[in-house]
mmCIF file of C-alpha atoms and ligand atoms in Angstrom:
data_model
loop_
_atom_site.group_PDB
_atom_site.id
_atom_site.type_symbol
_atom_site.label_atom_id
_atom_site.label_comp_id
_atom_site.label_asym_id
_atom_site.label_seq_id
_atom_site.Cartn_x
_atom_site.Cartn_y
_atom_site.Cartn_z
ATOM 1 C CA MET G 18 -36.455 -27.506 -37.360
ATOM 2 C CA LYS G 19 -36.776 -24.251 -35.412
ATOM 3 C CA GLU G 20 -35.242 -21.279 -37.383
ATOM 4 C CA PRO G 21 -32.089 -20.307 -35.668
ATOM 5 C CA GLY G 22 -32.122 -16.921 -33.748
ATOM 6 C CA SER G 23 -30.098 -13.924 -35.116
ATOM 7 C CA VAL G 24 -26.427 -14.336 -35.202
ATOM 8 C CA ASN G 25 -26.245 -11.575 -32.668
ATOM 9 C CA HIS G 26 -28.556 -13.468 -30.433
ATOM 10 C CA ARG G 27 -26.534 -16.788 -30.964
ATOM 11 C CA ILE G 28 -23.075 -14.825 -30.041
ATOM 12 C CA ARG G 29 -24.890 -13.652 -27.007
ATOM 13 C CA GLU G 30 -26.138 -17.218 -26.145
ATOM 14 C CA GLY G 31 -22.414 -18.376 -26.540
ATOM 15 C CA LEU G 32 -21.030 -15.705 -24.528
ATOM 16 C CA SER G 33 -23.593 -16.473 -21.676
ATOM 17 C CA ARG G 34 -22.353 -20.379 -21.858
ATOM 18 C CA ILE G 35 -18.730 -19.133 -21.309
ATOM 19 C CA ALA G 36 -19.782 -16.848 -18.653
ATOM 20 C CA THR G 37 -21.247 -19.398 -16.718
ATOM 21 C CA VAL G 38 -18.314 -21.486 -16.668
ATOM 22 C CA MET G 39 -16.357 -18.336 -15.552
ATOM 23 C CA ARG G 40 -18.615 -17.337 -12.805
ATOM 24 C CA ASN G 41 -18.309 -20.934 -11.414
ATOM 25 C CA GLU G 42 -14.487 -20.725 -11.421
ATOM 26 C CA ASP G 43 -14.803 -17.273 -9.763
ATOM 27 C CA TRP G 44 -16.986 -18.804 -7.064
ATOM 28 C CA ASN G 45 -14.348 -21.618 -6.667
ATOM 29 C CA ARG G 46 -11.340 -19.280 -6.504
ATOM 30 C CA ALA G 47 -13.135 -16.674 -4.251
ATOM 31 C CA LYS G 48 -14.269 -19.739 -1.696
ATOM 32 C CA ALA G 49 -10.656 -20.920 -1.817
ATOM 33 C CA SER G 50 -9.366 -17.478 -0.522
ATOM 34 C CA GLY G 51 -12.194 -17.127 2.056
ATOM 35 C CA LEU G 52 -14.072 -14.517 -0.094
ATOM 36 C CA ASN G 53 -17.220 -14.415 -2.267
ATOM 37 C CA PRO G 54 -16.866 -13.206 -5.923
ATOM 38 C CA THR G 55 -17.868 -9.539 -5.448
ATOM 39 C CA GLN G 56 -14.933 -9.473 -2.747
ATOM 40 C CA LEU G 57 -12.510 -11.076 -5.004
ATOM 41 C CA SER G 58 -13.661 -8.671 -7.923
ATOM 42 C CA ILE G 59 -13.025 -5.836 -5.896
ATOM 43 C CA LEU G 60 -9.550 -6.833 -5.088
ATOM 44 C CA GLU G 61 -8.903 -7.499 -8.711
ATOM 45 C CA LEU G 62 -10.124 -4.145 -9.627
ATOM 46 C CA LEU G 63 -7.990 -2.387 -6.988
ATOM 47 C CA GLU G 64 -4.767 -4.334 -8.154
ATOM 48 C CA GLY G 65 -2.374 -1.688 -9.636
ATOM 49 C CA ARG G 66 -4.556 1.286 -8.627
ATOM 50 C CA GLY G 67 -2.542 2.715 -5.946
ATOM 51 C CA ASP G 68 -4.596 5.612 -5.332
ATOM 52 C CA GLY G 69 -7.706 3.421 -4.938
ATOM 53 C CA LEU G 70 -11.198 4.021 -6.257
ATOM 54 C CA THR G 71 -14.314 5.492 -4.562
ATOM 55 C CA VAL G 72 -17.198 3.372 -3.681
ATOM 56 C CA LYS G 73 -19.136 4.739 -6.825
ATOM 57 C CA GLU G 74 -16.421 3.729 -9.052
ATOM 58 C CA ILE G 75 -16.138 0.194 -7.739
ATOM 59 C CA ALA G 76 -19.917 -0.367 -8.003
ATOM 60 C CA ALA G 77 -19.870 1.126 -11.641
ATOM 61 C CA ASN G 78 -16.842 -1.168 -12.727
ATOM 62 C CA LEU G 79 -18.522 -4.353 -11.254
ATOM 63 C CA GLY G 80 -22.138 -3.462 -12.526
ATOM 64 C CA VAL G 81 -23.522 -3.793 -8.904
ATOM 65 C CA SER G 82 -25.333 -1.554 -6.703
ATOM 66 C CA GLN G 83 -23.746 1.077 -4.415
ATOM 67 C CA PRO G 84 -25.180 -0.664 -1.080
ATOM 68 C CA THR G 85 -23.826 -4.057 -2.653
ATOM 69 C CA ALA G 86 -20.444 -2.700 -3.192
ATOM 70 C CA THR G 87 -20.390 -0.837 0.081
ATOM 71 C CA ASP G 88 -21.232 -4.235 2.117
ATOM 72 C CA SER G 89 -18.402 -6.132 0.248
ATOM 73 C CA ILE G 90 -16.152 -3.372 1.083
ATOM 74 C CA ALA G 91 -16.971 -3.545 4.548
ATOM 75 C CA ALA G 92 -16.372 -7.165 4.768
ATOM 76 C CA LEU G 93 -13.036 -6.794 2.977
ATOM 77 C CA GLU G 94 -12.280 -4.062 5.545
ATOM 78 C CA ARG G 95 -13.120 -6.465 8.585
ATOM 79 C CA LYS G 96 -10.670 -9.065 6.917
ATOM 80 C CA GLU G 97 -8.050 -6.016 6.874
ATOM 81 C CA LEU G 98 -7.507 -6.502 2.831
ATOM 82 C CA VAL G 99 -8.759 -3.158 2.067
ATOM 83 C CA THR G 100 -8.762 0.235 3.809
ATOM 84 C CA LYS G 101 -10.299 3.696 3.216
ATOM 85 C CA ASN G 102 -8.106 6.607 2.637
ATOM 86 C CA SER G 103 -9.954 10.123 3.078
ATOM 87 C CA ASP G 104 -8.242 13.438 2.306
ATOM 88 C CA GLY G 105 -11.011 15.575 4.259
ATOM 89 C CA ALA G 106 -14.696 16.079 5.081
ATOM 90 C CA ASP G 107 -16.060 15.079 1.562
ATOM 91 C CA ARG G 108 -17.212 11.555 1.875
ATOM 92 C CA ARG G 109 -17.473 11.016 -1.718
ATOM 93 C CA ALA G 110 -13.720 11.579 -2.036
ATOM 94 C CA VAL G 111 -13.006 8.485 0.228
ATOM 95 C CA LYS G 112 -11.081 6.170 -1.618
ATOM 96 C CA VAL G 113 -10.677 2.468 -0.973
ATOM 97 C CA VAL G 114 -6.976 0.917 -1.262
ATOM 98 C CA MET G 115 -5.686 -2.386 -0.927
ATOM 99 C CA THR G 116 -3.812 -3.492 1.974
ATOM 100 C CA PRO G 117 -0.508 -5.419 1.718
ATOM 101 C CA LYS G 118 -2.473 -8.475 3.120
ATOM 102 C CA GLY G 119 -5.159 -8.005 0.326
ATOM 103 C CA ARG G 120 -2.126 -8.028 -2.382
ATOM 104 C CA SER G 121 -0.880 -11.186 -0.757
ATOM 105 C CA ILE G 122 -4.217 -12.904 -1.065
ATOM 106 C CA LEU G 123 -4.436 -11.776 -4.787
ATOM 107 C CA ALA G 124 -1.007 -12.958 -5.560
ATOM 108 C CA ALA G 125 -1.684 -16.526 -3.975
ATOM 109 C CA LYS G 126 -4.791 -16.506 -6.270
ATOM 110 C CA THR G 127 -2.935 -15.532 -9.263
ATOM 111 C CA GLY G 128 -0.381 -18.320 -8.923
ATOM 112 C CA SER G 129 -3.342 -20.849 -8.778
ATOM 113 C CA SER G 130 -4.261 -23.101 -11.913
ATOM 114 C CA VAL G 131 -5.526 -22.010 -15.181
ATOM 115 C CA GLY G 132 -9.352 -22.405 -15.453
ATOM 116 C CA ALA G 133 -11.434 -24.221 -18.210
ATOM 117 C CA ALA G 134 -12.357 -21.140 -19.843
ATOM 118 C CA GLN G 135 -8.705 -19.891 -20.170
ATOM 119 C CA ASP G 136 -7.877 -23.312 -21.407
ATOM 120 C CA ALA G 137 -10.611 -23.111 -24.288
ATOM 121 C CA VAL G 138 -9.022 -19.785 -25.299
ATOM 122 C CA GLY G 139 -5.607 -21.677 -25.471
ATOM 123 C CA ALA G 140 -7.118 -24.522 -27.605
ATOM 124 C CA LEU G 141 -7.782 -21.661 -30.292
ATOM 125 C CA ALA G 142 -5.345 -21.135 -33.051
ATOM 126 C CA ASN G 143 -2.922 -18.244 -32.518
ATOM 127 C CA ALA G 144 -4.763 -16.187 -35.414
ATOM 128 C CA GLU G 145 -8.225 -16.907 -34.021
ATOM 129 C CA GLN G 146 -6.983 -15.806 -30.601
ATOM 130 C CA GLU G 147 -5.779 -12.408 -32.121
ATOM 131 C CA GLU G 148 -9.193 -11.984 -33.970
ATOM 132 C CA LEU G 149 -11.038 -12.611 -30.874
ATOM 133 C CA LEU G 150 -9.126 -10.456 -28.789
ATOM 134 C CA VAL G 151 -9.714 -7.632 -31.223
ATOM 135 C CA SER G 152 -13.373 -8.348 -31.364
ATOM 136 C CA LEU G 153 -13.568 -8.298 -27.596
ATOM 137 C CA VAL G 154 -11.862 -4.985 -27.611
ATOM 138 C CA LYS G 155 -14.577 -3.638 -30.024
ATOM 139 C CA MET G 156 -17.188 -4.889 -28.080
ATOM 140 C CA ILE G 157 -15.981 -3.458 -24.872
ATOM 141 C CA ARG G 158 -15.379 -0.171 -26.547
ATOM 142 C CA HIS G 159 -18.833 -0.126 -27.909
ATOM 143 C CA LEU G 160 -20.286 -0.716 -24.393
ATOM 144 C CA GLN G 161 -18.216 2.111 -23.077
ATOM 145 C CA GLU G 162 -19.550 4.269 -25.748
ATOM 146 C CA ARG G 163 -23.022 3.499 -24.654
ATOM 147 C CA ASP G 164 -22.047 4.043 -20.847
ATOM 148 C CA ALA G 165 -22.857 0.391 -20.257
ATOM 149 C CA ILE G 166 -19.499 0.261 -18.411
ATOM 150 C CA PRO G 167 -16.971 2.741 -17.510
ATOM 151 C CA ILE G 168 -13.716 3.319 -19.509
ATOM 152 C CA GLN G 169 -11.634 0.135 -19.107
ATOM 153 C CA ARG G 170 -7.657 0.124 -19.040
ATOM 154 C CA MET G 171 -7.570 -0.763 -22.639
ATOM 155 C CA CYS G 172 -4.872 0.514 -25.120
ATOM 156 C CA VAL G 173 -7.598 1.974 -27.388
ATOM 157 C CA SER G 174 -8.479 4.401 -24.830
ATOM 158 C CA CYS G 175 -4.896 5.268 -23.621
ATOM 159 C CA ARG G 176 -3.076 8.524 -24.216
ATOM 160 C CA TYR G 177 0.290 6.402 -24.852
ATOM 161 C CA PHE G 178 -1.250 4.456 -27.661
ATOM 162 C CA THR G 179 -0.613 5.263 -31.319
ATOM 163 C CA PRO G 180 -2.275 2.455 -33.544
ATOM 164 C CA TYR G 181 -0.366 1.477 -36.692
ATOM 165 C CA ALA G 182 2.554 3.894 -36.136
ATOM 166 C CA HIS G 183 5.030 1.117 -37.777
ATOM 167 C CA SER G 184 5.040 -0.756 -41.089
ATOM 168 C CA ASP G 185 6.017 -3.975 -39.259
ATOM 169 C CA ALA G 186 2.802 -6.101 -39.839
ATOM 170 C CA VAL G 187 3.597 -8.043 -36.861
ATOM 171 C CA ARG G 188 4.170 -5.194 -34.440
ATOM 172 C CA PRO G 189 2.486 -1.970 -35.996
ATOM 173 C CA HIS G 190 1.312 -0.295 -32.801
ATOM 174 C CA HIS G 191 3.318 1.796 -30.512
ATOM 175 C CA CYS G 192 3.151 2.412 -26.829
ATOM 176 C CA GLN G 193 4.862 5.621 -25.671
ATOM 177 C CA PHE G 194 4.927 4.555 -22.212
ATOM 178 C CA VAL G 195 7.315 2.027 -22.807
ATOM 179 C CA ASP G 196 8.613 3.425 -26.093
ATOM 180 C CA ALA G 197 8.014 0.189 -27.887
ATOM 181 C CA ALA G 198 6.355 -1.362 -30.811
ATOM 182 C CA PHE G 199 3.750 -4.180 -30.286
ATOM 183 C CA GLY G 200 1.341 -6.348 -32.122
ATOM 184 C CA GLN G 201 -2.448 -6.937 -32.092
ATOM 185 C CA ARG G 202 -2.232 -9.972 -30.032
ATOM 186 C CA ASP G 203 -0.416 -7.623 -27.114
ATOM 187 C CA LEU G 204 -3.367 -5.256 -27.134
ATOM 188 C CA ARG G 205 -4.169 -4.848 -23.242
ATOM 189 C CA ILE G 206 -7.817 -5.161 -21.875
ATOM 190 C CA ASP G 207 -6.679 -3.830 -18.167
ATOM 191 C CA CYS G 208 -3.061 -2.446 -18.237
ATOM 192 C CA ARG G 209 -1.827 -0.741 -14.994
ATOM 193 C CA GLU G 210 0.096 1.859 -16.741
ATOM 194 C CA HIS G 211 -3.197 3.012 -18.776
ATOM 195 C CA GLU G 212 -3.807 6.651 -18.735
ATOM 196 C CA THR G 213 -7.262 7.753 -20.186
ATOM 197 C CA ALA G 214 -6.677 9.922 -23.213
ATOM 198 C CA ASP G 215 -8.998 12.835 -23.513
ATOM 199 C CA PRO G 216 -12.185 12.611 -25.892
ATOM 200 C CA THR G 217 -10.833 14.199 -28.788
ATOM 201 C CA LEU G 218 -7.643 11.823 -28.944
ATOM 202 C CA ARG G 219 -9.698 8.725 -27.887
ATOM 203 C CA ALA G 220 -11.716 9.314 -31.091
ATOM 204 C CA ALA G 221 -8.891 9.914 -33.158
ATOM 205 C CA THR G 222 -7.023 6.934 -31.967
ATOM 206 C CA TRP G 223 -9.954 4.721 -32.491
ATOM 207 C CA ASN G 224 -10.398 5.957 -36.180
ATOM 208 C CA LEU G 225 -6.735 5.049 -36.864
ATOM 209 C CA PHE G 226 -7.156 1.638 -35.109
ATOM 210 C CA GLU G 227 -10.384 0.791 -36.852
ATOM 211 C CA LYS G 228 -9.022 1.802 -40.211
ATOM 212 C CA GLY G 229 -6.424 -0.673 -39.655
HETATM 213 S S1 SF4 U 326 0.415 2.252 -21.474
HETATM 214 FE FE1 SF4 U 326 -0.639 0.067 -21.437
HETATM 215 S S2 SF4 U 326 -2.808 0.638 -22.181
HETATM 216 FE FE2 SF4 U 326 -1.235 2.264 -22.618
HETATM 217 S S3 SF4 U 326 -0.515 1.873 -24.784
HETATM 218 FE FE3 SF4 U 326 0.885 1.143 -23.228
HETATM 219 S S4 SF4 U 326 0.204 -0.886 -23.083
HETATM 220 FE FE4 SF4 U 326 -1.479 -0.058 -23.908
#
């Protein structure tokens, strides 16, 4: 029997299988909205970002080239799902924002049925879900630290997050934005209220979070 590859390699293989299912689901969801997956991802990215994002920021967040992002944004503009806001002559400052029509397309999509990938997460025990969520937070942060992806709107990089502020084992963390305690399984991956902490605070917060 062939020796198994390293555990790192096999976990990557596993994530790749799940990503395939998610990509297929994205294709189907996008097609049902008359969009392609990149266009749908742009709408999802702009959700809750009232000030919009520049083309460069959109490209970085989606991991696509700027020309690809520009083409998809132009297609969304033609469908009147996004528009561009400019505050002057600086073209780099132009922000892409979602229109009310874009928001309604997204709301209809969000109301659609749960996919197989999310179903598979639902099949895990509560403790397994929590462990997986924390592992994902750690992996995403690792990718951020290596500039593989931009800083995501996760609690661990948010200026409102105080890890292990409470002795309550179920809800040890504190969100200063809503002034409430919350637990590991409530950690956000993409929070609208997120505000990026400065690098010093981010490092201190992460140290506290990791120590547990
Ligand atoms: S505002 Fe959002 S990201 Fe920030 S700590 Fe609260 S829940 Fe987490």
